[in-house]
Amino acid sequence: MSIHKAQGPEYPAVVIPLAMQHYMLLERNLLYTGVTRGKQLVVIIAQPKALALAVKNQRSQRRVTNLKTRLSTNG
């Protein structure tokens, strides 16, 4: 199961593979989600470069949604 599908429940064990072939998915928030889903065991199998990139990459935090403006004008 992918991290995207596991964003709610916890699981007894989680294995997280990180490879540079999937560099577009290497983001800190996805790594955090994967790690926090493991209830008893979390195993990260990673290329060192891929793990470093995932930890450093906060791209998803830079979203421009104008949510604050939309809430203040519609509220």
PDB file of N, CA and C in Angstrom:
ATOM      1  N   MET A   1       0.848  -1.160   0.000  1.00  0.00           N
ATOM      2  CA  MET A   1       0.000   0.000   0.000  1.00  0.00           C
ATOM      3  C   MET A   1       0.903   1.235   0.000  1.00  0.00           C
ATOM      4  N   SER A   2       0.487   2.250  -0.675  1.00  0.00           N
ATOM      5  CA  SER A   2       1.287   3.476  -0.723  1.00  0.00           C
ATOM      6  C   SER A   2       1.001   4.365   0.488  1.00  0.00           C
ATOM      7  N   ILE A   3       1.918   5.294   0.743  1.00  0.00           N
ATOM      8  CA  ILE A   3       1.718   6.248   1.841  1.00  0.00           C
ATOM      9  C   ILE A   3       0.475   7.076   1.588  1.00  0.00           C
ATOM     10  N   HIS A   4       0.203   7.398   0.324  1.00  0.00           N
ATOM     11  CA  HIS A   4      -0.976   8.199  -0.012  1.00  0.00           C
ATOM     12  C   HIS A   4      -2.254   7.533   0.480  1.00  0.00           C
ATOM     13  N   LYS A   5      -2.333   6.207   0.360  1.00  0.00           N
ATOM     14  CA  LYS A   5      -3.539   5.488   0.766  1.00  0.00           C
ATOM     15  C   LYS A   5      -3.576   5.231   2.267  1.00  0.00           C
ATOM     16  N   ALA A   6      -2.447   5.375   2.944  1.00  0.00           N
ATOM     17  CA  ALA A   6      -2.372   5.055   4.365  1.00  0.00           C
ATOM     18  C   ALA A   6      -2.331   6.309   5.231  1.00  0.00           C
ATOM     19  N   GLN A   7      -2.965   7.380   4.818  1.00  0.00           N
ATOM     20  CA  GLN A   7      -2.842   8.633   5.553  1.00  0.00           C
ATOM     21  C   GLN A   7      -3.715   8.710   6.794  1.00  0.00           C
ATOM     22  N   GLY A   8      -4.490   7.712   7.083  1.00  0.00           N
ATOM     23  CA  GLY A   8      -5.314   7.755   8.275  1.00  0.00           C
ATOM     24  C   GLY A   8      -4.902   6.736   9.321  1.00  0.00           C
ATOM     25  N   PRO A   9      -5.025   5.453   9.006  1.00  0.00           N
ATOM     26  CA  PRO A   9      -4.820   4.426  10.036  1.00  0.00           C
ATOM     27  C   PRO A   9      -3.345   4.136  10.339  1.00  0.00           C
ATOM     28  N   GLU A  10      -3.121   3.461  11.470  1.00  0.00           N
ATOM     29  CA  GLU A  10      -1.799   2.964  11.827  1.00  0.00           C
ATOM     30  C   GLU A  10      -1.716   1.490  11.462  1.00  0.00           C
ATOM     31  N   TYR A  11      -0.494   1.003  11.306  1.00  0.00           N
ATOM     32  CA  TYR A  11      -0.249  -0.390  10.956  1.00  0.00           C
ATOM     33  C   TYR A  11       0.804  -0.942  11.904  1.00  0.00           C
ATOM     34  N   PRO A  12       0.775  -2.246  12.184  1.00  0.00           N
ATOM     35  CA  PRO A  12       1.766  -2.827  13.088  1.00  0.00           C
ATOM     36  C   PRO A  12       3.201  -2.613  12.597  1.00  0.00           C
ATOM     37  N   ALA A  13       3.414  -2.760  11.299  1.00  0.00           N
ATOM     38  CA  ALA A  13       4.758  -2.605  10.743  1.00  0.00           C
ATOM     39  C   ALA A  13       4.678  -1.842   9.420  1.00  0.00           C
ATOM     40  N   VAL A  14       5.662  -0.999   9.183  1.00  0.00           N
ATOM     41  CA  VAL A  14       5.719  -0.210   7.959  1.00  0.00           C
ATOM     42  C   VAL A  14       7.133  -0.322   7.389  1.00  0.00           C
ATOM     43  N   VAL A  15       7.226  -0.565   6.088  1.00  0.00           N
ATOM     44  CA  VAL A  15       8.510  -0.585   5.391  1.00  0.00           C
ATOM     45  C   VAL A  15       8.474   0.543   4.368  1.00  0.00           C
ATOM     46  N   ILE A  16       9.464   1.425   4.432  1.00  0.00           N
ATOM     47  CA  ILE A  16       9.503   2.586   3.546  1.00  0.00           C
ATOM     48  C   ILE A  16      10.747   2.498   2.653  1.00  0.00           C
ATOM     49  N   PRO A  17      10.561   2.192   1.371  1.00  0.00           N
ATOM     50  CA  PRO A  17      11.708   2.206   0.456  1.00  0.00           C
ATOM     51  C   PRO A  17      11.880   3.608  -0.142  1.00  0.00           C
ATOM     52  N   LEU A  18      13.094   4.106  -0.158  1.00  0.00           N
ATOM     53  CA  LEU A  18      13.384   5.419  -0.739  1.00  0.00           C
ATOM     54  C   LEU A  18      14.500   5.261  -1.763  1.00  0.00           C
ATOM     55  N   ALA A  19      14.189   5.582  -3.008  1.00  0.00           N
ATOM     56  CA  ALA A  19      15.176   5.465  -4.076  1.00  0.00           C
ATOM     57  C   ALA A  19      15.142   6.711  -4.948  1.00  0.00           C
ATOM     58  N   MET A  20      16.252   7.055  -5.508  1.00  0.00           N
ATOM     59  CA  MET A  20      16.352   8.246  -6.350  1.00  0.00           C
ATOM     60  C   MET A  20      15.520   8.127  -7.628  1.00  0.00           C
ATOM     61  N   GLN A  21      15.173   6.924  -8.037  1.00  0.00           N
ATOM     62  CA  GLN A  21      14.330   6.749  -9.222  1.00  0.00           C
ATOM     63  C   GLN A  21      12.972   7.423  -9.052  1.00  0.00           C
ATOM     64  N   HIS A  22      12.556   7.613  -7.828  1.00  0.00           N
ATOM     65  CA  HIS A  22      11.260   8.227  -7.537  1.00  0.00           C
ATOM     66  C   HIS A  22      11.455   9.575  -6.845  1.00  0.00           C
ATOM     67  N   TYR A  23      12.403  10.356  -7.323  1.00  0.00           N
ATOM     68  CA  TYR A  23      12.783  11.604  -6.648  1.00  0.00           C
ATOM     69  C   TYR A  23      11.638  12.594  -6.525  1.00  0.00           C
ATOM     70  N   MET A  24      10.650  12.540  -7.395  1.00  0.00           N
ATOM     71  CA  MET A  24       9.522  13.472  -7.301  1.00  0.00           C
ATOM     72  C   MET A  24       8.671  13.226  -6.055  1.00  0.00           C
ATOM     73  N   LEU A  25       8.734  12.033  -5.504  1.00  0.00           N
ATOM     74  CA  LEU A  25       7.949  11.691  -4.316  1.00  0.00           C
ATOM     75  C   LEU A  25       8.735  11.840  -3.015  1.00  0.00           C
ATOM     76  N   LEU A  26       9.992  12.216  -3.115  1.00  0.00           N
ATOM     77  CA  LEU A  26      10.836  12.319  -1.930  1.00  0.00           C
ATOM     78  C   LEU A  26      10.601  13.659  -1.242  1.00  0.00           C
ATOM     79  N   GLU A  27       9.652  13.683  -0.341  1.00  0.00           N
ATOM     80  CA  GLU A  27       9.298  14.898   0.386  1.00  0.00           C
ATOM     81  C   GLU A  27       9.205  14.583   1.871  1.00  0.00           C
ATOM     82  N   ARG A  28       9.554  15.562   2.666  1.00  0.00           N
ATOM     83  CA  ARG A  28       9.558  15.389   4.125  1.00  0.00           C
ATOM     84  C   ARG A  28       8.185  15.000   4.654  1.00  0.00           C
ATOM     85  N   ASN A  29       7.119  15.622   4.161  1.00  0.00           N
ATOM     86  CA  ASN A  29       5.789  15.321   4.697  1.00  0.00           C
ATOM     87  C   ASN A  29       5.363  13.885   4.420  1.00  0.00           C
ATOM     88  N   LEU A  30       5.745  13.330   3.267  1.00  0.00           N
ATOM     89  CA  LEU A  30       5.399  11.936   2.980  1.00  0.00           C
ATOM     90  C   LEU A  30       6.221  10.983   3.835  1.00  0.00           C
ATOM     91  N   LEU A  31       7.490  11.303   4.042  1.00  0.00           N
ATOM     92  CA  LEU A  31       8.327  10.476   4.912  1.00  0.00           C
ATOM     93  C   LEU A  31       7.763  10.498   6.334  1.00  0.00           C
ATOM     94  N   TYR A  32       7.395  11.664   6.818  1.00  0.00           N
ATOM     95  CA  TYR A  32       6.812  11.794   8.158  1.00  0.00           C
ATOM     96  C   TYR A  32       5.527  10.974   8.270  1.00  0.00           C
ATOM     97  N   THR A  33       4.670  11.059   7.266  1.00  0.00           N
ATOM     98  CA  THR A  33       3.423  10.299   7.278  1.00  0.00           C
ATOM     99  C   THR A  33       3.708   8.806   7.349  1.00  0.00           C
ATOM    100  N   GLY A  34       4.653   8.345   6.542  1.00  0.00           N
ATOM    101  CA  GLY A  34       5.000   6.925   6.550  1.00  0.00           C
ATOM    102  C   GLY A  34       5.541   6.468   7.891  1.00  0.00           C
ATOM    103  N   VAL A  35       6.435   7.246   8.464  1.00  0.00           N
ATOM    104  CA  VAL A  35       7.045   6.888   9.745  1.00  0.00           C
ATOM    105  C   VAL A  35       6.009   6.881  10.864  1.00  0.00           C
ATOM    106  N   THR A  36       5.107   7.818  10.858  1.00  0.00           N
ATOM    107  CA  THR A  36       4.118   7.889  11.941  1.00  0.00           C
ATOM    108  C   THR A  36       3.000   6.865  11.807  1.00  0.00           C
ATOM    109  N   ARG A  37       2.919   6.154  10.711  1.00  0.00           N
ATOM    110  CA  ARG A  37       1.899   5.106  10.555  1.00  0.00           C
ATOM    111  C   ARG A  37       2.325   3.800  11.201  1.00  0.00           C
ATOM    112  N   GLY A  38       3.610   3.624  11.458  1.00  0.00           N
ATOM    113  CA  GLY A  38       4.099   2.385  12.059  1.00  0.00           C
ATOM    114  C   GLY A  38       3.860   2.363  13.556  1.00  0.00           C
ATOM    115  N   LYS A  39       3.073   1.412  14.016  1.00  0.00           N
ATOM    116  CA  LYS A  39       2.723   1.343  15.432  1.00  0.00           C
ATOM    117  C   LYS A  39       3.825   0.667  16.254  1.00  0.00           C
ATOM    118  N   GLN A  40       4.420  -0.412  15.734  1.00  0.00           N
ATOM    119  CA  GLN A  40       5.439  -1.150  16.479  1.00  0.00           C
ATOM    120  C   GLN A  40       6.796  -1.168  15.777  1.00  0.00           C
ATOM    121  N   LEU A  41       6.790  -1.121  14.445  1.00  0.00           N
ATOM    122  CA  LEU A  41       8.045  -1.268  13.703  1.00  0.00           C
ATOM    123  C   LEU A  41       8.015  -0.410  12.452  1.00  0.00           C
ATOM    124  N   VAL A  42       9.081   0.349  12.234  1.00  0.00           N
ATOM    125  CA  VAL A  42       9.255   1.122  11.009  1.00  0.00           C
ATOM    126  C   VAL A  42      10.642   0.810  10.473  1.00  0.00           C
ATOM    127  N   VAL A  43      10.697   0.360   9.227  1.00  0.00           N
ATOM    128  CA  VAL A  43      11.966   0.052   8.569  1.00  0.00           C
ATOM    129  C   VAL A  43      12.090   0.959   7.349  1.00  0.00           C
ATOM    130  N   ILE A  44      13.180   1.712   7.285  1.00  0.00           N
ATOM    131  CA  ILE A  44      13.441   2.562   6.125  1.00  0.00           C
ATOM    132  C   ILE A  44      14.600   1.945   5.356  1.00  0.00           C
ATOM    133  N   ILE A  45      14.335   1.573   4.110  1.00  0.00           N
ATOM    134  CA  ILE A  45      15.364   1.032   3.226  1.00  0.00           C
ATOM    135  C   ILE A  45      15.623   2.115   2.190  1.00  0.00           C
ATOM    136  N   ALA A  46      16.797   2.733   2.261  1.00  0.00           N
ATOM    137  CA  ALA A  46      16.994   3.931   1.441  1.00  0.00           C
ATOM    138  C   ALA A  46      18.408   4.053   0.906  1.00  0.00           C
ATOM    139  N   GLN A  47      18.484   4.662  -0.264  1.00  0.00           N
ATOM    140  CA  GLN A  47      19.765   5.148  -0.742  1.00  0.00           C
ATOM    141  C   GLN A  47      20.052   6.393   0.102  1.00  0.00           C
ATOM    142  N   PRO A  48      21.270   6.558   0.600  1.00  0.00           N
ATOM    143  CA  PRO A  48      21.573   7.716   1.452  1.00  0.00           C
ATOM    144  C   PRO A  48      21.185   9.057   0.811  1.00  0.00           C
ATOM    145  N   LYS A  49      21.413   9.205  -0.465  1.00  0.00           N
ATOM    146  CA  LYS A  49      21.071  10.444  -1.162  1.00  0.00           C
ATOM    147  C   LYS A  49      19.556  10.656  -1.177  1.00  0.00           C
ATOM    148  N   ALA A  50      18.807   9.592  -1.372  1.00  0.00           N
ATOM    149  CA  ALA A  50      17.343   9.689  -1.412  1.00  0.00           C
ATOM    150  C   ALA A  50      16.784  10.080  -0.041  1.00  0.00           C
ATOM    151  N   LEU A  51      17.335   9.508   1.021  1.00  0.00           N
ATOM    152  CA  LEU A  51      16.884   9.853   2.366  1.00  0.00           C
ATOM    153  C   LEU A  51      17.203  11.311   2.682  1.00  0.00           C
ATOM    154  N   ALA A  52      18.392  11.746   2.322  1.00  0.00           N
ATOM    155  CA  ALA A  52      18.776  13.145   2.561  1.00  0.00           C
ATOM    156  C   ALA A  52      17.857  14.095   1.803  1.00  0.00           C
ATOM    157  N   LEU A  53      17.535  13.766   0.567  1.00  0.00           N
ATOM    158  CA  LEU A  53      16.649  14.601  -0.237  1.00  0.00           C
ATOM    159  C   LEU A  53      15.249  14.659   0.373  1.00  0.00           C
ATOM    160  N   ALA A  54      14.745  13.521   0.822  1.00  0.00           N
ATOM    161  CA  ALA A  54      13.409  13.479   1.414  1.00  0.00           C
ATOM    162  C   ALA A  54      13.345  14.327   2.687  1.00  0.00           C
ATOM    163  N   VAL A  55      14.393  14.287   3.497  1.00  0.00           N
ATOM    164  CA  VAL A  55      14.403  15.052   4.744  1.00  0.00           C
ATOM    165  C   VAL A  55      14.489  16.551   4.468  1.00  0.00           C
ATOM    166  N   LYS A  56      15.255  16.941   3.464  1.00  0.00           N
ATOM    167  CA  LYS A  56      15.456  18.362   3.151  1.00  0.00           C
ATOM    168  C   LYS A  56      14.302  18.976   2.363  1.00  0.00           C
ATOM    169  N   ASN A  57      13.595  18.159   1.597  1.00  0.00           N
ATOM    170  CA  ASN A  57      12.601  18.672   0.659  1.00  0.00           C
ATOM    171  C   ASN A  57      11.288  19.012   1.363  1.00  0.00           C
ATOM    172  N   GLN A  58      10.965  20.300   1.400  1.00  0.00           N
ATOM    173  CA  GLN A  58       9.707  20.774   1.990  1.00  0.00           C
ATOM    174  C   GLN A  58       8.857  21.462   0.934  1.00  0.00           C
ATOM    175  N   ARG A  59       8.956  21.007  -0.278  1.00  0.00           N
ATOM    176  CA  ARG A  59       8.271  21.625  -1.414  1.00  0.00           C
ATOM    177  C   ARG A  59       6.775  21.787  -1.192  1.00  0.00           C
ATOM    178  N   SER A  60       6.133  20.799  -0.577  1.00  0.00           N
ATOM    179  CA  SER A  60       4.674  20.863  -0.421  1.00  0.00           C
ATOM    180  C   SER A  60       4.244  21.951   0.551  1.00  0.00           C
ATOM    181  N   GLN A  61       5.141  22.457   1.379  1.00  0.00           N
ATOM    182  CA  GLN A  61       4.781  23.522   2.303  1.00  0.00           C
ATOM    183  C   GLN A  61       4.690  24.864   1.602  1.00  0.00           C
ATOM    184  N   ARG A  62       5.123  24.955   0.377  1.00  0.00           N
ATOM    185  CA  ARG A  62       5.123  26.221  -0.350  1.00  0.00           C
ATOM    186  C   ARG A  62       3.886  26.395  -1.227  1.00  0.00           C
ATOM    187  N   ARG A  63       2.815  25.754  -0.880  1.00  0.00           N
ATOM    188  CA  ARG A  63       1.594  25.860  -1.675  1.00  0.00           C
ATOM    189  C   ARG A  63       0.997  27.253  -1.536  1.00  0.00           C
ATOM    190  N   VAL A  64       0.501  27.757  -2.648  1.00  0.00           N
ATOM    191  CA  VAL A  64      -0.168  29.052  -2.636  1.00  0.00           C
ATOM    192  C   VAL A  64      -1.646  28.779  -2.891  1.00  0.00           C
ATOM    193  N   THR A  65      -2.428  28.769  -1.827  1.00  0.00           N
ATOM    194  CA  THR A  65      -3.842  28.425  -1.960  1.00  0.00           C
ATOM    195  C   THR A  65      -4.762  29.621  -1.786  1.00  0.00           C
ATOM    196  N   ASN A  66      -4.236  30.725  -1.238  1.00  0.00           N
ATOM    197  CA  ASN A  66      -5.042  31.905  -0.926  1.00  0.00           C
ATOM    198  C   ASN A  66      -6.175  31.560   0.041  1.00  0.00           C
ATOM    199  N   LEU A  67      -5.977  30.529   0.865  1.00  0.00           N
ATOM    200  CA  LEU A  67      -7.017  30.092   1.792  1.00  0.00           C
ATOM    201  C   LEU A  67      -7.394  31.191   2.780  1.00  0.00           C
ATOM    202  N   LYS A  68      -6.420  31.885   3.308  1.00  0.00           N
ATOM    203  CA  LYS A  68      -6.701  32.940   4.278  1.00  0.00           C
ATOM    204  C   LYS A  68      -7.595  34.024   3.648  1.00  0.00           C
ATOM    205  N   THR A  69      -7.282  34.420   2.422  1.00  0.00           N
ATOM    206  CA  THR A  69      -8.082  35.421   1.724  1.00  0.00           C
ATOM    207  C   THR A  69      -9.488  34.913   1.448  1.00  0.00           C
ATOM    208  N   ARG A  70      -9.595  33.676   0.999  1.00  0.00           N
ATOM    209  CA  ARG A  70     -10.923  33.106   0.702  1.00  0.00           C
ATOM    210  C   ARG A  70     -11.788  33.018   1.952  1.00  0.00           C
ATOM    211  N   LEU A  71     -11.183  32.652   3.082  1.00  0.00           N
ATOM    212  CA  LEU A  71     -11.955  32.532   4.318  1.00  0.00           C
ATOM    213  C   LEU A  71     -12.401  33.911   4.817  1.00  0.00           C
ATOM    214  N   SER A  72     -11.546  34.901   4.691  1.00  0.00           N
ATOM    215  CA  SER A  72     -11.906  36.230   5.211  1.00  0.00           C
ATOM    216  C   SER A  72     -12.940  36.928   4.337  1.00  0.00           C
ATOM    217  N   THR A  73     -12.953  36.682   3.036  1.00  0.00           N
ATOM    218  CA  THR A  73     -13.929  37.346   2.159  1.00  0.00           C
ATOM    219  C   THR A  73     -15.260  36.612   2.111  1.00  0.00           C
ATOM    220  N   ASN A  74     -15.265  35.318   2.412  1.00  0.00           N
ATOM    221  CA  ASN A  74     -16.514  34.551   2.377  1.00  0.00           C
ATOM    222  C   ASN A  74     -17.109  34.350   3.758  1.00  0.00           C
ATOM    223  N   GLY A  75     -16.404  34.777   4.807  1.00  0.00           N
ATOM    224  CA  GLY A  75     -16.862  34.512   6.176  1.00  0.00           C
ATOM    225  C   GLY A  75     -17.621  35.641   6.689  1.00  0.00           C
TER     226      GLY A  75
END
